[in-house]
CSV table of C-alpha atoms and ligand atoms in Angstrom, one decimal:
chain,number,residue,atom,x,y,z
W,1,MET,CA,-27.4,21.0,-16.9
W,2,GLN,CA,-27.7,17.7,-18.6
W,3,VAL,CA,-24.7,15.4,-19.0
W,4,ASP,CA,-23.9,11.7,-19.7
W,5,VAL,CA,-21.5,11.4,-16.8
W,6,ALA,CA,-21.2,13.4,-13.5
W,7,ILE,CA,-18.1,12.6,-11.5
W,8,ILE,CA,-17.9,13.9,-7.9
W,9,GLY,CA,-14.3,14.6,-6.8
W,10,ALA,CA,-11.5,15.9,-9.0
W,11,GLY,CA,-8.7,14.0,-7.3
W,12,ALA,CA,-6.5,11.4,-8.9
W,13,ALA,CA,-9.3,8.9,-9.6
W,14,GLY,CA,-12.0,11.4,-10.7
W,15,MET,CA,-9.7,13.3,-13.1
W,16,PHE,CA,-8.5,10.1,-14.6
W,17,CYS,CA,-12.0,8.7,-15.1
W,18,ALA,CA,-13.2,12.0,-16.5
W,19,VAL,CA,-10.5,12.1,-19.2
W,20,GLU,CA,-11.2,8.5,-20.2
W,21,ALA,CA,-14.9,9.0,-20.4
W,22,ALA,CA,-14.7,12.3,-22.3
W,23,ARG,CA,-12.2,10.8,-24.8
W,24,ARG,CA,-14.9,8.1,-25.5
W,25,GLY,CA,-17.2,11.0,-26.5
W,26,LYS,CA,-19.2,11.2,-23.4
W,27,ARG,CA,-20.4,14.6,-22.1
W,28,VAL,CA,-18.6,14.7,-18.7
W,29,LEU,CA,-19.0,17.1,-15.7
W,30,LEU,CA,-16.4,16.8,-13.0
W,31,ILE,CA,-17.6,18.4,-9.7
W,32,GLU,CA,-15.1,19.4,-7.0
W,33,GLY,CA,-15.6,21.1,-3.7
W,34,ALA,CA,-12.1,22.5,-3.3
W,35,ALA,CA,-10.7,25.5,-5.1
W,36,ALA,CA,-8.2,23.4,-7.1
W,37,PRO,CA,-8.2,19.9,-8.6
W,38,GLY,CA,-5.7,17.2,-7.6
W,39,GLU,CA,-4.6,18.8,-4.3
W,40,LYS,CA,-3.5,15.5,-2.8
W,41,ILE,CA,-1.4,14.7,-5.8
W,42,ARG,CA,0.3,18.1,-5.5
W,43,ILE,CA,1.4,17.5,-1.9
W,44,SER,CA,2.1,13.8,-2.3
W,45,GLY,CA,5.5,12.1,-2.0
W,46,GLY,CA,7.1,15.1,-0.4
W,47,GLY,CA,6.1,17.2,-3.4
W,48,ARG,CA,7.4,14.7,-6.0
W,49,CYS,CA,4.4,12.3,-6.1
W,50,ASN,CA,5.2,8.6,-5.7
W,51,PHE,CA,2.9,8.0,-8.6
W,52,THR,CA,3.1,4.2,-8.9
W,53,ASN,CA,5.1,1.1,-7.9
W,54,LEU,CA,6.8,-1.5,-10.0
W,55,GLY,CA,5.7,-4.3,-7.7
W,56,ILE,CA,1.9,-4.1,-8.0
W,57,ALA,CA,0.3,-7.3,-6.5
W,58,ALA,CA,-2.7,-8.2,-4.5
W,59,ASP,CA,-0.7,-8.6,-1.3
W,60,ARG,CA,0.2,-4.9,-1.4
W,61,PHE,CA,-3.4,-4.0,-0.8
W,62,VAL,CA,-5.5,-4.1,2.4
W,63,SER,CA,-9.1,-4.9,1.8
W,64,GLU,CA,-11.7,-7.5,2.9
W,65,ASN,CA,-11.0,-8.9,-0.6
W,66,PRO,CA,-7.6,-7.8,-1.8
W,67,ARG,CA,-8.1,-9.7,-5.1
W,68,PHE,CA,-10.9,-7.4,-6.1
W,69,ALA,CA,-8.5,-4.7,-7.1
W,70,LEU,CA,-6.5,-7.0,-9.5
W,71,SER,CA,-9.0,-6.8,-12.4
W,72,ALA,CA,-8.5,-3.0,-12.8
W,73,LEU,CA,-4.8,-3.1,-11.9
W,74,LYS,CA,-4.2,-5.7,-14.6
W,75,ARG,CA,-6.2,-3.8,-17.2
W,76,TYR,CA,-4.5,-0.4,-16.5
W,77,THR,CA,-1.1,-1.2,-15.2
W,78,GLN,CA,1.8,0.7,-13.7
W,79,TRP,CA,3.5,0.4,-17.2
W,80,ASP,CA,0.5,2.1,-18.8
W,81,PHE,CA,0.8,5.0,-16.3
W,82,ILE,CA,4.6,5.3,-16.9
W,83,ALA,CA,4.0,5.4,-20.6
W,84,ARG,CA,1.4,8.2,-20.0
W,85,ILE,CA,3.7,10.4,-18.1
W,86,GLU,CA,6.6,9.8,-20.4
W,87,GLY,CA,4.3,10.8,-23.2
W,88,ALA,CA,3.8,14.1,-21.3
W,89,GLY,CA,7.5,14.6,-21.0
W,90,ILE,CA,7.6,14.0,-17.2
W,91,ALA,CA,10.9,12.5,-16.1
W,92,TRP,CA,10.9,10.0,-13.2
W,93,HIS,CA,13.2,7.8,-11.1
W,94,GLU,CA,12.9,4.8,-8.9
W,95,LYS,CA,13.7,5.8,-5.3
W,96,THR,CA,13.6,2.5,-3.4
W,97,LEU,CA,11.4,-0.7,-3.2
W,98,GLY,CA,10.0,-0.1,-6.7
W,99,GLN,CA,8.7,3.4,-5.7
W,100,LEU,CA,8.5,5.8,-8.7
W,101,PHE,CA,8.7,9.5,-8.2
W,102,CYS,CA,8.8,12.6,-10.5
W,103,ASP,CA,12.3,14.0,-11.0
W,104,GLY,CA,10.8,17.4,-10.9
W,105,SER,CA,7.5,18.1,-9.1
W,106,ALA,CA,4.2,16.5,-8.4
W,107,LYS,CA,2.6,19.6,-10.0
W,108,GLN,CA,3.7,18.2,-13.3
W,109,ILE,CA,1.2,15.3,-12.9
W,110,VAL,CA,-1.6,17.7,-11.9
W,111,ALA,CA,-0.8,19.9,-14.9
W,112,MET,CA,-0.8,16.8,-17.2
W,113,LEU,CA,-4.2,15.7,-15.9
W,114,VAL,CA,-5.7,19.3,-16.2
W,115,ALA,CA,-4.3,19.6,-19.8
W,116,ASP,CA,-5.8,16.2,-20.6
W,117,LEU,CA,-9.2,17.2,-19.1
W,118,GLU,CA,-9.2,20.4,-21.2
W,119,GLU,CA,-8.2,18.5,-24.4
W,120,SER,CA,-10.8,15.8,-23.8
W,121,GLY,CA,-13.7,18.3,-23.6
W,122,ALA,CA,-14.7,17.5,-20.0
W,123,THR,CA,-16.1,20.3,-17.9
W,124,LEU,CA,-14.6,21.0,-14.4
W,125,TRP,CA,-16.6,22.8,-11.8
W,126,LEU,CA,-14.5,23.9,-8.8
W,127,LYS,CA,-15.7,25.3,-5.4
W,128,THR,CA,-19.0,23.5,-5.9
W,129,GLU,CA,-21.1,22.2,-3.0
W,130,ILE,CA,-23.4,19.2,-3.4
W,131,SER,CA,-26.5,19.2,-1.2
W,132,ASP,CA,-28.3,16.2,-2.5
W,133,VAL,CA,-28.1,13.2,-4.8
W,134,GLN,CA,-31.2,11.3,-5.9
W,135,GLN,CA,-32.0,8.6,-8.4
W,136,ALA,CA,-34.2,10.1,-11.2
W,137,LYS,CA,-36.4,8.5,-13.8
W,138,THR,CA,-33.3,8.0,-15.9
W,139,GLY,CA,-30.0,8.4,-14.2
W,140,PHE,CA,-29.4,10.8,-11.3
W,141,ARG,CA,-30.3,14.3,-10.1
W,142,ILE,CA,-27.6,16.1,-8.3
W,143,ALA,CA,-28.4,19.4,-6.5
W,144,THR,CA,-25.3,21.6,-6.4
W,145,SER,CA,-24.5,25.2,-5.4
W,146,ARG,CA,-24.4,26.0,-9.2
W,147,GLY,CA,-27.8,24.4,-9.9
W,148,VAL,CA,-29.2,21.0,-10.6
W,149,VAL,CA,-27.4,18.5,-12.7
W,150,GLN,CA,-29.1,15.7,-14.5
W,151,ALA,CA,-26.7,12.8,-15.3
W,152,GLU,CA,-27.2,9.4,-16.9
W,153,LYS,CA,-24.3,8.0,-14.9
W,154,LEU,CA,-22.8,9.1,-11.5
W,155,VAL,CA,-19.2,8.3,-10.5
W,156,MET,CA,-18.3,8.8,-6.8
W,157,ALA,CA,-14.6,9.7,-6.6
W,158,CYS,CA,-14.6,11.8,-3.4
W,159,GLY,CA,-11.8,9.9,-1.7
W,160,GLY,CA,-11.5,9.1,2.0
W,161,LYS,CA,-11.6,11.0,5.2
W,162,SER,CA,-7.8,11.7,5.5
W,163,ILE,CA,-6.7,15.3,5.9
W,164,PRO,CA,-10.0,17.1,6.3
W,165,LYS,CA,-8.1,20.4,6.0
W,166,MET,CA,-7.6,19.6,2.3
W,167,GLY,CA,-11.3,19.0,1.5
W,168,ALA,CA,-11.7,15.4,2.6
W,169,THR,CA,-15.4,14.6,3.4
W,170,SER,CA,-17.4,11.5,4.2
W,171,PHE,CA,-19.7,12.3,1.2
W,172,GLY,CA,-18.8,9.2,-0.8
W,173,TYR,CA,-19.7,6.9,2.1
W,174,LYS,CA,-23.0,8.8,2.7
W,175,VAL,CA,-24.1,8.3,-0.9
W,176,ALA,CA,-23.1,4.6,-0.7
W,177,GLU,CA,-25.3,4.2,2.4
W,178,GLN,CA,-28.1,6.1,0.9
W,179,PHE,CA,-28.2,3.6,-2.0
W,180,GLY,CA,-28.0,0.7,0.4
W,181,LEU,CA,-24.4,-0.3,-0.2
W,182,GLY,CA,-22.4,-1.8,2.6
W,183,ILE,CA,-19.4,0.1,4.2
W,184,VAL,CA,-16.4,-1.7,5.7
W,185,GLU,CA,-15.6,0.2,8.9
W,186,THR,CA,-13.3,3.1,8.1
W,187,ARG,CA,-10.1,4.0,10.1
W,188,PRO,CA,-6.9,6.0,9.5
W,189,GLY,CA,-4.1,4.2,7.6
W,190,LEU,CA,-0.5,5.0,6.9
W,191,VAL,CA,-0.4,7.1,10.0
W,192,PRO,CA,2.0,7.6,12.9
W,193,LEU,CA,1.3,5.6,16.1
W,194,THR,CA,1.0,7.3,19.5
W,195,PHE,CA,1.6,6.2,23.1
W,196,ALA,CA,0.0,7.0,26.4
W,197,GLU,CA,1.8,9.6,28.5
W,198,GLN,CA,3.2,6.9,30.8
W,199,GLU,CA,4.9,5.0,28.0
W,200,LEU,CA,5.8,8.2,26.2
W,201,GLU,CA,7.8,9.7,29.1
W,202,PRO,CA,10.9,7.5,28.8
W,203,LEU,CA,10.8,7.7,25.0
W,204,LYS,CA,10.8,11.5,24.9
W,205,PRO,CA,14.6,11.9,24.8
W,206,LEU,CA,14.5,9.7,21.7
W,207,ALA,CA,12.4,12.2,19.6
W,208,GLY,CA,14.2,12.6,16.3
W,209,VAL,CA,16.2,9.4,16.4
W,210,SER,CA,15.7,7.2,13.3
W,211,VAL,CA,17.0,3.7,12.5
W,212,THR,CA,16.6,1.1,9.8
W,213,GLY,CA,14.9,-1.8,11.3
W,214,SER,CA,11.5,-3.4,11.2
W,215,VAL,CA,8.1,-3.3,12.9
W,216,ALA,CA,5.8,-6.2,13.2
W,217,THR,CA,2.3,-6.9,14.5
W,218,GLY,CA,1.0,-10.5,14.4
W,219,LYS,CA,2.4,-12.1,11.3
W,220,THR,CA,2.9,-8.9,9.4
W,221,ARG,CA,6.2,-7.2,9.3
W,222,PHE,CA,7.8,-4.3,7.5
W,223,ASP,CA,11.6,-3.8,7.1
W,224,GLU,CA,12.1,-0.1,6.6
W,225,ALA,CA,13.1,3.0,8.5
W,226,LEU,CA,11.4,4.1,11.7
W,227,LEU,CA,11.5,7.3,13.6
W,228,PHE,CA,10.8,8.3,17.2
W,229,THR,CA,8.7,11.4,17.5
W,230,HIS,CA,7.5,13.5,20.4
W,231,ARG,CA,4.2,11.7,20.3
W,232,GLY,CA,5.3,8.2,19.5
W,233,LEU,CA,6.6,6.4,16.3
W,234,SER,CA,6.6,7.3,12.7
W,235,GLY,CA,8.7,6.6,9.6
W,236,PRO,CA,7.9,4.2,6.7
W,237,ALA,CA,7.9,0.9,8.7
W,238,VAL,CA,5.5,2.4,11.2
W,239,LEU,CA,3.2,4.0,8.7
W,240,GLN,CA,3.0,0.6,6.9
W,241,ILE,CA,2.2,-1.4,10.1
W,242,SER,CA,-0.4,1.2,11.1
W,243,SER,CA,-2.7,-0.2,8.3
W,244,TYR,CA,-2.6,-3.6,10.0
W,245,TRP,CA,-2.3,-2.7,13.7
W,246,ARG,CA,-5.5,-2.7,15.9
W,247,GLU,CA,-6.1,-1.0,19.2
W,248,GLY,CA,-4.9,-3.1,22.1
W,249,GLN,CA,-2.3,-5.0,20.1
W,250,PRO,CA,1.4,-4.7,20.9
W,251,ILE,CA,4.0,-4.1,18.1
W,252,SER,CA,7.5,-5.7,18.0
W,253,VAL,CA,10.3,-3.3,17.0
W,254,ASP,CA,13.6,-4.4,15.6
W,255,LEU,CA,16.0,-1.4,16.1
W,256,SER,CA,18.9,-2.9,14.2
W,257,GLY,CA,17.9,-4.5,11.0
W,258,GLN,CA,21.5,-4.8,9.7
W,259,THR,CA,23.6,-6.1,12.7
W,260,ASP,CA,23.0,-9.0,15.0
W,261,ALA,CA,23.2,-7.3,18.4
W,262,GLY,CA,23.9,-10.5,20.3
W,263,ALA,CA,26.9,-11.5,18.2
W,264,HIS,CA,28.2,-7.9,18.4
W,265,LEU,CA,28.0,-7.7,22.2
W,266,ARG,CA,29.8,-11.1,22.6
W,267,GLU,CA,32.5,-10.1,20.2
W,268,MET,CA,33.0,-6.7,22.0
W,269,ARG,CA,33.0,-8.5,25.4
W,270,GLY,CA,35.9,-10.6,24.1
W,271,GLN,CA,37.8,-7.6,22.6
W,272,ALA,CA,37.1,-4.8,25.0
W,273,GLY,CA,35.3,-6.1,28.1
W,274,ARG,CA,35.8,-2.9,30.1
W,275,ILE,CA,33.6,-0.7,28.0
W,276,ALA,CA,30.0,0.1,29.1
W,277,ILE,CA,27.1,-1.8,27.6
W,278,ARG,CA,25.8,1.5,26.1
W,279,THR,CA,29.2,2.1,24.4
W,280,ALA,CA,29.1,-1.2,22.7
W,281,LEU,CA,25.5,-0.7,21.7
W,282,ALA,CA,26.3,2.8,20.3
W,283,GLN,CA,28.4,1.1,17.7
W,284,ILE,CA,25.3,-0.4,16.1
W,285,LEU,CA,22.6,2.1,17.3
W,286,PRO,CA,22.3,5.9,17.6
W,287,GLU,CA,23.7,6.9,21.0
W,288,ARG,CA,20.5,8.0,22.6
W,289,LEU,CA,18.9,4.7,21.7
W,290,ALA,CA,21.9,2.8,23.1
W,291,ARG,CA,21.5,4.6,26.4
W,292,TYR,CA,17.7,3.9,26.4
W,293,ILE,CA,18.3,0.1,25.8
W,294,GLU,CA,20.9,0.0,28.6
W,295,ASP,CA,18.4,1.8,30.9
W,296,ILE,CA,15.5,-0.5,30.3
W,297,SER,CA,17.8,-3.6,30.5
W,298,ALA,CA,18.3,-2.7,34.1
W,299,THR,CA,21.9,-4.1,34.1
W,300,THR,CA,24.9,-2.7,35.9
W,301,GLY,CA,28.6,-3.1,35.2
W,302,ASN,CA,30.7,-3.4,32.1
W,303,LEU,CA,30.4,-5.8,29.2
W,304,ALA,CA,32.8,-8.2,30.9
W,305,ASP,CA,30.5,-8.5,33.9
W,306,GLN,CA,27.6,-9.8,31.8
W,307,SER,CA,26.7,-13.5,31.3
W,308,ASN,CA,25.7,-14.8,27.9
W,309,ALA,CA,22.1,-14.9,29.1
W,310,THR,CA,22.2,-11.2,30.0
W,311,LEU,CA,23.7,-10.3,26.6
W,312,ASP,CA,21.0,-12.4,24.9
W,313,ARG,CA,18.4,-10.5,26.9
W,314,ILE,CA,19.8,-7.1,25.9
W,315,ALA,CA,20.0,-8.3,22.2
W,316,GLY,CA,16.3,-9.4,22.6
W,317,LEU,CA,15.4,-5.8,23.5
W,318,VAL,CA,17.3,-4.5,20.4
W,319,HIS,CA,15.7,-6.9,18.0
W,320,GLY,CA,12.2,-7.4,19.6
W,321,LEU,CA,11.3,-4.4,21.7
W,322,GLU,CA,7.7,-4.8,22.6
W,323,MET,CA,5.8,-1.5,22.5
W,324,ARG,CA,2.1,-0.8,23.1
W,325,PRO,CA,0.7,2.1,21.1
W,326,VAL,CA,-2.5,3.6,22.4
W,327,GLY,CA,-3.7,5.0,19.1
W,328,THR,CA,-2.8,6.8,15.9
W,329,GLU,CA,-2.5,10.5,15.0
W,330,GLY,CA,-5.9,10.0,13.2
W,331,TYR,CA,-7.3,11.4,10.0
W,332,ARG,CA,-5.5,14.7,10.6
W,333,THR,CA,-2.2,13.2,9.3
W,334,ALA,CA,-3.2,9.8,7.9
W,335,GLU,CA,-2.2,9.4,4.3
W,336,VAL,CA,-5.2,7.1,3.6
W,337,THR,CA,-8.5,5.8,4.9
W,338,LEU,CA,-8.8,2.1,5.4
W,339,GLY,CA,-12.2,0.4,4.7
W,340,GLY,CA,-14.9,2.1,2.6
W,341,VAL,CA,-17.5,0.9,0.1
W,342,THR,CA,-17.5,-2.9,0.3
W,343,THR,CA,-16.1,-4.5,-2.8
W,344,ASP,CA,-18.9,-7.1,-2.6
W,345,ALA,CA,-21.2,-4.4,-3.8
W,346,LEU,CA,-19.2,-3.5,-6.9
W,347,ASP,CA,-18.4,-5.1,-10.2
W,348,ALA,CA,-14.6,-5.5,-10.3
W,349,ARG,CA,-14.4,-4.8,-14.0
W,350,THR,CA,-16.4,-1.6,-14.2
W,351,MET,CA,-16.6,-0.4,-10.5
W,352,GLU,CA,-20.4,-0.1,-11.0
W,353,ALA,CA,-22.7,-0.8,-8.0
W,354,LYS,CA,-24.3,-4.2,-8.6
W,355,THR,CA,-27.7,-3.1,-7.3
W,356,VAL,CA,-27.7,0.4,-8.6
W,357,PRO,CA,-27.1,0.6,-12.4
W,358,GLY,CA,-25.3,3.7,-13.4
W,359,LEU,CA,-23.7,4.4,-10.0
W,360,TYR,CA,-19.9,3.9,-9.7
W,361,PHE,CA,-17.3,4.1,-6.9
W,362,ILE,CA,-13.6,4.6,-7.6
W,363,GLY,CA,-10.4,5.4,-5.8
W,364,GLU,CA,-9.9,5.6,-2.1
W,365,VAL,CA,-13.6,5.7,-1.2
W,366,VAL,CA,-13.7,1.9,-2.0
W,367,ASP,CA,-12.4,-0.7,0.5
W,368,VAL,CA,-9.1,-1.0,-1.3
W,369,THR,CA,-6.1,0.6,0.5
W,370,GLY,CA,-2.5,0.2,-0.8
W,371,TRP,CA,0.8,0.1,1.1
W,372,LEU,CA,2.9,3.1,1.2
W,373,GLY,CA,4.9,3.4,-2.0
W,374,GLY,CA,2.7,4.5,-4.9
W,375,TYR,CA,0.1,1.7,-4.6
W,376,ASN,CA,-2.7,4.1,-3.7
W,377,PHE,CA,-2.2,6.3,-6.7
W,378,GLN,CA,-2.0,3.2,-9.0
W,379,TRP,CA,-5.3,2.1,-7.6
W,380,ALA,CA,-6.8,5.6,-8.2
W,381,TRP,CA,-5.5,5.5,-11.9
W,382,SER,CA,-6.6,1.9,-12.5
W,383,SER,CA,-10.1,2.1,-11.0
W,384,GLY,CA,-10.6,5.5,-12.6
W,385,TRP,CA,-9.6,4.1,-15.9
W,386,ALA,CA,-11.8,1.0,-15.5
W,387,ALA,CA,-14.9,3.1,-14.8
W,388,GLY,CA,-14.0,5.6,-17.5
W,389,GLN,CA,-14.3,2.7,-20.1
W,390,ALA,CA,-17.7,1.6,-18.7
W,391,VAL,CA,-19.7,4.8,-18.1
J,401,LIG,C1,0.1,13.8,2.5
J,401,LIG,C2,-0.2,12.7,1.6
J,401,LIG,C3,0.7,12.1,0.8
J,401,LIG,C4,0.4,11.1,-0.1
J,401,LIG,N1,1.4,10.6,-0.9
J,401,LIG,C5,1.1,9.5,-1.7
J,401,LIG,C6,2.1,9.0,-2.6
J,401,LIG,O1,3.2,9.6,-2.8
J,401,LIG,N2,1.8,7.9,-3.4
J,401,LIG,C7,0.5,7.3,-3.3
J,401,LIG,O2,0.3,6.4,-4.0
J,401,LIG,N3,-0.4,7.8,-2.5
J,401,LIG,C8,-0.2,8.9,-1.7
J,401,LIG,N4,-1.1,9.4,-0.9
J,401,LIG,C9,-2.5,8.8,-1.0
J,401,LIG,C10,-3.2,9.4,-2.2
J,401,LIG,O3,-3.1,10.8,-2.2
J,401,LIG,C11,-4.7,9.0,-2.2
J,401,LIG,O4,-4.8,7.6,-2.1
J,401,LIG,C12,-5.3,9.4,-3.6
J,401,LIG,O5,-5.3,10.8,-3.7
J,401,LIG,C13,-6.8,8.9,-3.6
J,401,LIG,O6,-7.3,9.4,-4.8
J,401,LIG,P1,-8.9,9.7,-4.9
J,401,LIG,O7,-9.1,10.4,-6.2
J,401,LIG,O8,-9.7,8.5,-4.6
J,401,LIG,O9,-9.2,10.7,-3.7
J,401,LIG,P2,-8.6,12.2,-3.6
J,401,LIG,O10,-7.3,12.4,-4.3
J,401,LIG,O11,-8.6,12.5,-2.1
J,401,LIG,O12,-9.7,13.1,-4.3
J,401,LIG,C14,-11.0,13.3,-3.8
J,401,LIG,C15,-11.5,14.6,-4.2
J,401,LIG,O13,-12.9,14.7,-3.9
J,401,LIG,C16,-13.1,16.0,-3.4
J,401,LIG,N5,-14.3,15.9,-2.5
J,401,LIG,C17,-14.5,15.3,-1.4
J,401,LIG,N6,-15.8,15.5,-0.9
J,401,LIG,C18,-16.4,16.2,-1.9
J,401,LIG,C19,-17.7,16.7,-2.0
J,401,LIG,N7,-18.7,16.4,-1.0
J,401,LIG,N8,-18.1,17.4,-3.0
J,401,LIG,C20,-17.1,17.7,-4.0
J,401,LIG,N9,-15.9,17.3,-4.0
J,401,LIG,C21,-15.5,16.5,-2.9
J,401,LIG,C22,-11.9,16.3,-2.6
J,401,LIG,O14,-11.7,17.7,-2.4
J,401,LIG,C23,-10.8,15.8,-3.5
J,401,LIG,O15,-10.4,16.7,-4.5
J,401,LIG,C24,-0.9,10.5,-0.1
J,401,LIG,C25,-1.8,11.1,0.8
J,401,LIG,C26,-1.5,12.1,1.6
J,401,LIG,C27,-2.6,12.7,2.4
């Protein structure tokens, strides 16, 4: 089979790129290993797909060069994508922090992209394995389980390593290495943090407790909900910080984002000094957490027995609990893969490899990783669109 453009990976970025290129009149073949296209879109955002964010900006992306993403993000914006889904009759709403979700189902976005693919004339091969990619005299030669494909241009859109159960492979990184492009070390991102057995033991009774607070590592901090699990910590604030946290670093957890625990404890001491510390804490924290803080504060007696310094120390535990994760839940549950094909190797406008004309990398396989909140899909749409104009 001979085509103008072969795209490997029918996820968000690959499908978007295929439609754009085919609409420009290119003969496009989209090759997918799984049985269905857009599987991660389908399961995303709790089944409602957080498809973009109103607050797209460079500081919402983790990369060795966060500004790299801006060119594509400015040329195909969140407003362009919103117009696209509105054109397809898909209703949406803002949930929180600029995060936009479908009112109905994520399947609507997959269906829109599949319909666009069909209308554009692009060909989609599902359940297709690729055994080899080589540069040919002109373009590329791709050996697949359906035969050899000869393509003028090759777009790698095979995503990251997250959720191998859903078809994630390291193929994109392998091809980049084969063609001599650098890879920024990959690691799981937007992933729950885990603790060693010793640290986990006293936290076990807290499994299921959630609070609105914040989590920080170094100078980076996220104010959102966090959740104690039977393995460690999860929830939006923790997933966000996981993209910045490194092995061996502590995290600082604020368990009460809304209320100043020190002021509350002093006020309660004045009003009802005979109550237990945990009773006063339970007015601003879930009861199990209040008990935990009292336990680790190693204080005895009622509120009235405590000095200002002791109340400040307890408040310090509420607002700056230092915890030492031992790791993450890994690619099994990570929403994204940090690192990837170095942006130095790519043209920010077209996503083409600077040293290999005709070879493109888009979406998650590139060293561009968004925060939780729709940023990763916007990067997939924008980078897919940019390559779709150039191939
Ligand atoms: C549970 C979950 C929920 C998420 N929710 C959100 C959300 O709400 N909002 C958001 O912005 N982001 C979300 N993300 C992240 C988002 O899904 C990804 O960033 C995005 O899908 C990346 O798009 P992509 O096209 O680069 O890769 P993918 O969507 O992963 O697509 C890559 C495709 O390539 C195929 N492939 C891989 N290797 C090969 C190969 N060797 N041969 C052929 N095909 C291959 C894969 O099967 C896959 O279909 C979520 C991720 C997960 C795991």
